[in-house]
PDB file of C-alpha atoms and ligand atoms in Angstrom:
ATOM      1  CA  MET A   1       8.391  16.667  20.481  1.00  0.00           C
ATOM      2  CA  PRO A   2       5.349  17.032  23.691  1.00  0.00           C
ATOM      3  CA  GLY A   3       1.562  16.196  21.570  1.00  0.00           C
ATOM      4  CA  GLY A   4       3.949  13.931  19.908  1.00  0.00           C
ATOM      5  CA  TRP A   5       2.061  11.129  19.612  1.00  0.00           C
ATOM      6  CA  ILE A   6      -1.200  12.002  18.947  1.00  0.00           C
ATOM      7  CA  VAL A   7      -0.233  12.943  14.904  1.00  0.00           C
ATOM      8  CA  VAL A   8       1.338   9.342  14.694  1.00  0.00           C
ATOM      9  CA  THR A   9      -1.876   7.126  16.340  1.00  0.00           C
ATOM     10  CA  SER A  10      -3.850   9.826  14.229  1.00  0.00           C
ATOM     11  CA  THR A  11      -1.718   9.371  10.980  1.00  0.00           C
ATOM     12  CA  GLU A  12      -1.167   5.815  11.309  1.00  0.00           C
ATOM     13  CA  LYS A  13      -5.723   5.330  12.989  1.00  0.00           C
ATOM     14  CA  ILE A  14      -6.162   6.832   8.866  1.00  0.00           C
ATOM     15  CA  PHE A  15      -3.988   4.641   6.964  1.00  0.00           C
ATOM     16  CA  ASN A  16      -5.212   0.851   8.687  1.00  0.00           C
ATOM     17  CA  TRP A  17      -9.052   2.912   7.609  1.00  0.00           C
ATOM     18  CA  ALA A  18      -7.261   2.940   4.650  1.00  0.00           C
ATOM     19  CA  ARG A  19      -5.353  -0.142   3.914  1.00  0.00           C
ATOM     20  CA  SER A  20      -8.411  -2.044   5.802  1.00  0.00           C
ATOM     21  CA  SER A  21     -10.315   0.063   1.926  1.00  0.00           C
ATOM     22  CA  SER A  22      -9.274  -0.472   0.225  1.00  0.00           C
ATOM     23  CA  ILE A  23      -8.549  -4.740  -0.464  1.00  0.00           C
ATOM     24  CA  TRP A  24      -8.870  -5.878  -4.359  1.00  0.00           C
ATOM     25  CA  PRO A  25      -9.537  -9.048  -4.990  1.00  0.00           C
ATOM     26  CA  VAL A  26      -8.148 -11.176  -8.059  1.00  0.00           C
ATOM     27  CA  THR A  27     -10.504 -12.090 -10.322  1.00  0.00           C
ATOM     28  CA  PHE A  28     -10.983 -16.480  -9.819  1.00  0.00           C
ATOM     29  CA  GLY A  29     -13.876 -17.638  -9.492  1.00  0.00           C
ATOM     30  CA  LEU A  30     -14.095 -21.933 -10.281  1.00  0.00           C
ATOM     31  CA  ALA A  31     -17.878 -23.306 -10.161  1.00  0.00           C
ATOM     32  CA  CYS A  32     -21.691 -22.082  -9.271  1.00  0.00           C
ATOM     33  CA  CYS A  33     -20.669 -19.892  -6.062  1.00  0.00           C
ATOM     34  CA  ALA A  34     -19.014 -17.428  -8.690  1.00  0.00           C
ATOM     35  CA  ILE A  35     -22.424 -16.359  -9.709  1.00  0.00           C
ATOM     36  CA  GLU A  36     -23.419 -15.588  -6.335  1.00  0.00           C
ATOM     37  CA  MET A  37     -19.606 -13.781  -6.173  1.00  0.00           C
ATOM     38  CA  MET A  38     -20.503 -11.671  -9.549  1.00  0.00           C
ATOM     39  CA  ALA A  39     -23.640 -10.158  -8.335  1.00  0.00           C
ATOM     40  CA  THR A  40     -21.880  -9.385  -5.388  1.00  0.00           C
ATOM     41  CA  PHE A  41     -20.375  -7.197  -7.331  1.00  0.00           C
ATOM     42  CA  ALA A  42     -21.944  -5.825  -9.449  1.00  0.00           C
ATOM     43  CA  SER A  43     -23.927  -2.301  -9.906  1.00  0.00           C
ATOM     44  CA  ARG A  44     -26.802  -3.674  -6.698  1.00  0.00           C
ATOM     45  CA  PHE A  45     -24.939  -4.759  -3.711  1.00  0.00           C
ATOM     46  CA  ASP A  46     -22.039  -2.463  -4.760  1.00  0.00           C
ATOM     47  CA  VAL A  47     -19.134  -3.676  -2.967  1.00  0.00           C
ATOM     48  CA  GLU A  48     -17.047  -0.853  -4.392  1.00  0.00           C
ATOM     49  CA  ARG A  49     -18.567   1.252  -1.806  1.00  0.00           C
ATOM     50  CA  LEU A  50     -15.988  -0.151   0.242  1.00  0.00           C
ATOM     51  CA  GLY A  51     -13.195   0.326  -1.778  1.00  0.00           C
ATOM     52  CA  MET A  52     -12.809  -3.038  -2.987  1.00  0.00           C
ATOM     53  CA  VAL A  53     -12.543  -2.960  -7.165  1.00  0.00           C
ATOM     54  CA  PRO A  54     -12.186  -6.902  -8.563  1.00  0.00           C
ATOM     55  CA  TRP A  55      -8.120  -7.351 -10.259  1.00  0.00           C
ATOM     56  CA  ALA A  56      -7.338  -9.676 -13.400  1.00  0.00           C
ATOM     57  CA  SER A  57      -3.492  -9.619 -12.243  1.00  0.00           C
ATOM     58  CA  PRO A  58      -2.744 -11.373  -8.775  1.00  0.00           C
ATOM     59  CA  ARG A  59       0.881  -9.207  -8.798  1.00  0.00           C
ATOM     60  CA  HIS A  60      -1.963  -6.476  -7.596  1.00  0.00           C
ATOM     61  CA  SER A  61      -4.482  -8.180  -5.607  1.00  0.00           C
ATOM     62  CA  ASP A  62      -4.361  -8.408  -1.781  1.00  0.00           C
ATOM     63  CA  LEU A  63      -7.794 -10.911  -1.886  1.00  0.00           C
ATOM     64  CA  MET A  64      -8.672 -14.212  -3.405  1.00  0.00           C
ATOM     65  CA  ILE A  65     -11.878 -15.822  -3.161  1.00  0.00           C
ATOM     66  CA  ILE A  66     -12.418 -18.621  -3.798  1.00  0.00           C
ATOM     67  CA  SER A  67     -15.751 -19.480  -5.590  1.00  0.00           C
ATOM     68  CA  GLY A  68     -16.487 -23.066  -5.672  1.00  0.00           C
ATOM     69  CA  THR A  69     -15.364 -26.329  -5.461  1.00  0.00           C
ATOM     70  CA  VAL A  70     -11.951 -26.717  -5.144  1.00  0.00           C
ATOM     71  CA  THR A  71     -10.808 -30.310  -7.831  1.00  0.00           C
ATOM     72  CA  ILE A  72      -7.751 -31.897  -6.937  1.00  0.00           C
ATOM     73  CA  LYS A  73      -7.093 -30.863 -11.169  1.00  0.00           C
ATOM     74  CA  MET A  74      -6.614 -26.641  -9.848  1.00  0.00           C
ATOM     75  CA  ALA A  75      -5.794 -27.355  -6.642  1.00  0.00           C
ATOM     76  CA  PRO A  76      -2.091 -26.544  -8.053  1.00  0.00           C
ATOM     77  CA  MET A  77      -2.886 -23.421 -10.343  1.00  0.00           C
ATOM     78  CA  LEU A  78      -5.106 -21.571  -7.240  1.00  0.00           C
ATOM     79  CA  GLN A  79      -1.979 -22.198  -4.849  1.00  0.00           C
ATOM     80  CA  ARG A  80       0.490 -21.271  -7.904  1.00  0.00           C
ATOM     81  CA  ILE A  81      -2.186 -17.613  -8.564  1.00  0.00           C
ATOM     82  CA  TYR A  82      -2.188 -17.299  -4.851  1.00  0.00           C
ATOM     83  CA  GLU A  83       1.481 -17.502  -4.126  1.00  0.00           C
ATOM     84  CA  GLN A  84       1.857 -14.677  -6.892  1.00  0.00           C
ATOM     85  CA  MET A  85       0.123 -12.738  -5.042  1.00  0.00           C
ATOM     86  CA  PRO A  86       2.367 -10.334  -2.527  1.00  0.00           C
ATOM     87  CA  ASP A  87       2.602 -10.754   0.926  1.00  0.00           C
ATOM     88  CA  PRO A  88       0.350  -9.355   3.028  1.00  0.00           C
ATOM     89  CA  LYS A  89      -3.050 -11.475   1.419  1.00  0.00           C
ATOM     90  CA  TRP A  90      -5.439 -13.159   2.193  1.00  0.00           C
ATOM     91  CA  ALA A  91      -8.157 -15.530   1.094  1.00  0.00           C
ATOM     92  CA  LEU A  92     -12.101 -16.104   2.400  1.00  0.00           C
ATOM     93  CA  SER A  93     -13.641 -19.508   1.185  1.00  0.00           C
ATOM     94  CA  MET A  94     -17.073 -18.934  -0.456  1.00  0.00           C
ATOM     95  CA  GLY A  95     -20.119 -21.476   0.172  1.00  0.00           C
ATOM     96  CA  SER A  96     -20.486 -25.244   0.915  1.00  0.00           C
ATOM     97  CA  CYS A  97     -17.709 -26.276  -1.184  1.00  0.00           C
ATOM     98  CA  ALA A  98     -14.469 -24.245  -0.848  1.00  0.00           C
ATOM     99  CA  ASN A  99     -15.052 -24.527   3.059  1.00  0.00           C
ATOM    100  CA  SER A 100     -15.515 -28.319   2.844  1.00  0.00           C
ATOM    101  CA  GLY A 101     -16.027 -30.303  -0.523  1.00  0.00           C
ATOM    102  CA  GLY A 102     -19.343 -29.696  -0.338  1.00  0.00           C
ATOM    103  CA  PRO A 103     -21.972 -31.528  -2.084  1.00  0.00           C
ATOM    104  CA  PHE A 104     -18.925 -33.091  -3.967  1.00  0.00           C
ATOM    105  CA  ARG A 105     -16.994 -33.560  -0.393  1.00  0.00           C
ATOM    106  CA  HIS A 106     -16.581 -37.731  -0.776  1.00  0.00           C
ATOM    107  CA  GLY A 107     -15.637 -37.584  -4.373  1.00  0.00           C
ATOM    108  CA  TYR A 108     -12.591 -39.559  -6.302  1.00  0.00           C
ATOM    109  CA  HIS A 109     -11.545 -35.408  -7.811  1.00  0.00           C
ATOM    110  CA  VAL A 110     -12.649 -33.136  -5.045  1.00  0.00           C
ATOM    111  CA  VAL A 111     -10.415 -31.293  -2.197  1.00  0.00           C
ATOM    112  CA  LYS A 112     -11.593 -31.641   0.845  1.00  0.00           C
ATOM    113  CA  GLY A 113     -11.350 -28.088   2.020  1.00  0.00           C
ATOM    114  CA  VAL A 114      -9.252 -25.526  -0.443  1.00  0.00           C
ATOM    115  CA  ASP A 115      -7.469 -24.316   3.619  1.00  0.00           C
ATOM    116  CA  ARG A 116      -6.020 -27.470   2.600  1.00  0.00           C
ATOM    117  CA  VAL A 117      -3.983 -25.531  -0.275  1.00  0.00           C
ATOM    118  CA  ILE A 118      -3.713 -22.316   1.717  1.00  0.00           C
ATOM    119  CA  PRO A 119      -4.312 -20.603   4.262  1.00  0.00           C
ATOM    120  CA  VAL A 120      -8.039 -19.658   4.573  1.00  0.00           C
ATOM    121  CA  ASP A 121      -9.366 -15.648   6.866  1.00  0.00           C
ATOM    122  CA  VAL A 122     -12.862 -15.606   5.868  1.00  0.00           C
ATOM    123  CA  TYR A 123     -14.719 -18.953   5.716  1.00  0.00           C
ATOM    124  CA  VAL A 124     -18.867 -17.895   4.565  1.00  0.00           C
ATOM    125  CA  PRO A 125     -20.667 -20.995   4.181  1.00  0.00           C
ATOM    126  CA  GLY A 126     -23.235 -21.916   2.470  1.00  0.00           C
ATOM    127  CA  CYS A 127     -25.062 -23.580  -0.875  1.00  0.00           C
ATOM    128  CA  PRO A 128     -24.841 -21.209  -2.938  1.00  0.00           C
ATOM    129  CA  PRO A 129     -24.221 -18.029   0.067  1.00  0.00           C
ATOM    130  CA  PRO A 130     -26.402 -14.673  -1.219  1.00  0.00           C
ATOM    131  CA  PRO A 131     -24.924 -11.885  -2.043  1.00  0.00           C
ATOM    132  CA  GLU A 132     -25.519 -10.785   1.191  1.00  0.00           C
ATOM    133  CA  SER A 133     -23.469 -13.778   3.394  1.00  0.00           C
ATOM    134  CA  LEU A 134     -20.033 -12.853   0.679  1.00  0.00           C
ATOM    135  CA  LEU A 135     -20.717  -9.121   2.633  1.00  0.00           C
ATOM    136  CA  ASN A 136     -21.198 -10.307   5.679  1.00  0.00           C
ATOM    137  CA  GLY A 137     -17.267 -12.009   4.792  1.00  0.00           C
ATOM    138  CA  LEU A 138     -15.481  -9.418   3.160  1.00  0.00           C
ATOM    139  CA  LEU A 139     -16.871  -6.789   6.891  1.00  0.00           C
ATOM    140  CA  LEU A 140     -15.724  -9.366   8.606  1.00  0.00           C
ATOM    141  CA  LEU A 141     -11.972  -8.918   5.986  1.00  0.00           C
ATOM    142  CA  GLN A 142     -11.973  -5.945   6.830  1.00  0.00           C
ATOM    143  CA  ASP A 143     -11.746  -6.188  10.321  1.00  0.00           C
ATOM    144  CA  GLN A 144      -8.895  -8.592   9.927  1.00  0.00           C
ATOM    145  CA  VAL A 145      -7.433  -6.597   8.535  1.00  0.00           C
ATOM    146  CA  SER A 146      -7.540  -3.051  10.486  1.00  0.00           C
ATOM    147  CA  HIS A 147      -6.063  -5.831  13.260  1.00  0.00           C
ATOM    148  CA  PHE A 148      -2.972  -7.016  11.223  1.00  0.00           C
ATOM    149  CA  ARG A 149      -2.234  -3.669  10.643  1.00  0.00           C
ATOM    150  CA  ARG A 150      -2.363  -2.808  14.560  1.00  0.00           C
ATOM    151  CA  THR A 151      -1.165  -5.820  15.844  1.00  0.00           C
ATOM    152  CA  GLY A 152       1.363  -6.423  13.042  1.00  0.00           C
ATOM    153  CA  ARG A 153       0.297  -9.885  14.157  1.00  0.00           C
ATOM    154  CA  ARG A 154      -3.000 -12.361  11.942  1.00  0.00           C
ATOM    155  CA  ALA A 155      -6.083 -11.989  13.580  1.00  0.00           C
ATOM    156  CA  PRO A 156      -7.403 -16.218  14.122  1.00  0.00           C
ATOM    157  CA  PRO A 157      -9.985 -16.878  11.291  1.00  0.00           C
ATOM    158  CA  SER A 158     -13.347 -16.852  11.526  1.00  0.00           C
ATOM    159  CA  PRO A 159     -14.861 -20.242  12.420  1.00  0.00           C
ATOM    160  CA  LYS A 160     -15.648 -23.389   9.303  1.00  0.00           C
ATOM    161  CA  VAL A 161     -19.347 -23.335   8.717  1.00  0.00           C
ATOM    162  CA  ASP A 162     -20.391 -25.629   5.761  1.00  0.00           C
TER     163      ASP A 162
HETATM  164  S1  SF4 B   1     -21.291 -24.362  -2.741  1.00  0.00           S
HETATM  165 FE1  SF4 B   1     -22.734 -25.135  -4.025  1.00  0.00          FE
HETATM  166  S2  SF4 B   1     -23.364 -23.291  -5.387  1.00  0.00           S
HETATM  167 FE2  SF4 B   1     -21.260 -23.184  -4.571  1.00  0.00          FE
HETATM  168  S3  SF4 B   1     -19.584 -24.340  -6.120  1.00  0.00           S
HETATM  169 FE3  SF4 B   1     -20.400 -25.875  -4.864  1.00  0.00          FE
HETATM  170  S4  SF4 B   1     -22.503 -26.887  -5.458  1.00  0.00           S
HETATM  171 FE4  SF4 B   1     -22.176 -24.772  -6.461  1.00  0.00          FE
END
């Protein structure tokens, strides 16, 4: 159909915008960073305006925010919850502990970075990262989701900084 490609392209753009603007993170907190995550999702920062709704079921979520220290004891549970999420799914590592073990990295009981357990798409530095940093990480993630929907390939993870 002459000009049909314009309709298809525009429709795809609308779908991509809708998908990257309806990311549902599974409610999951590990340590002190989770307090900042909760503040980010509260009324002052209002992440819901970006279409993100915390959801209490991994089966209906497409994002895991790892907010806190990952212990060796907790790692298998974290991995299981991640595996219960449907594809395509995303992971955001929030704070020094999740990124690399943070102040506890020399502890015998701490995983030296959650990327040793599950693949990570965005790293947010800080101890703890303030809500503004997490918001920035979520916007980076939206770009990654749009890239994946557009190209069918995942963008490389954001730089890992403690
Ligand atoms: S990075 Fe800092 S604030 Fe976050 S969980 Fe570790 S010690 Fe707590």
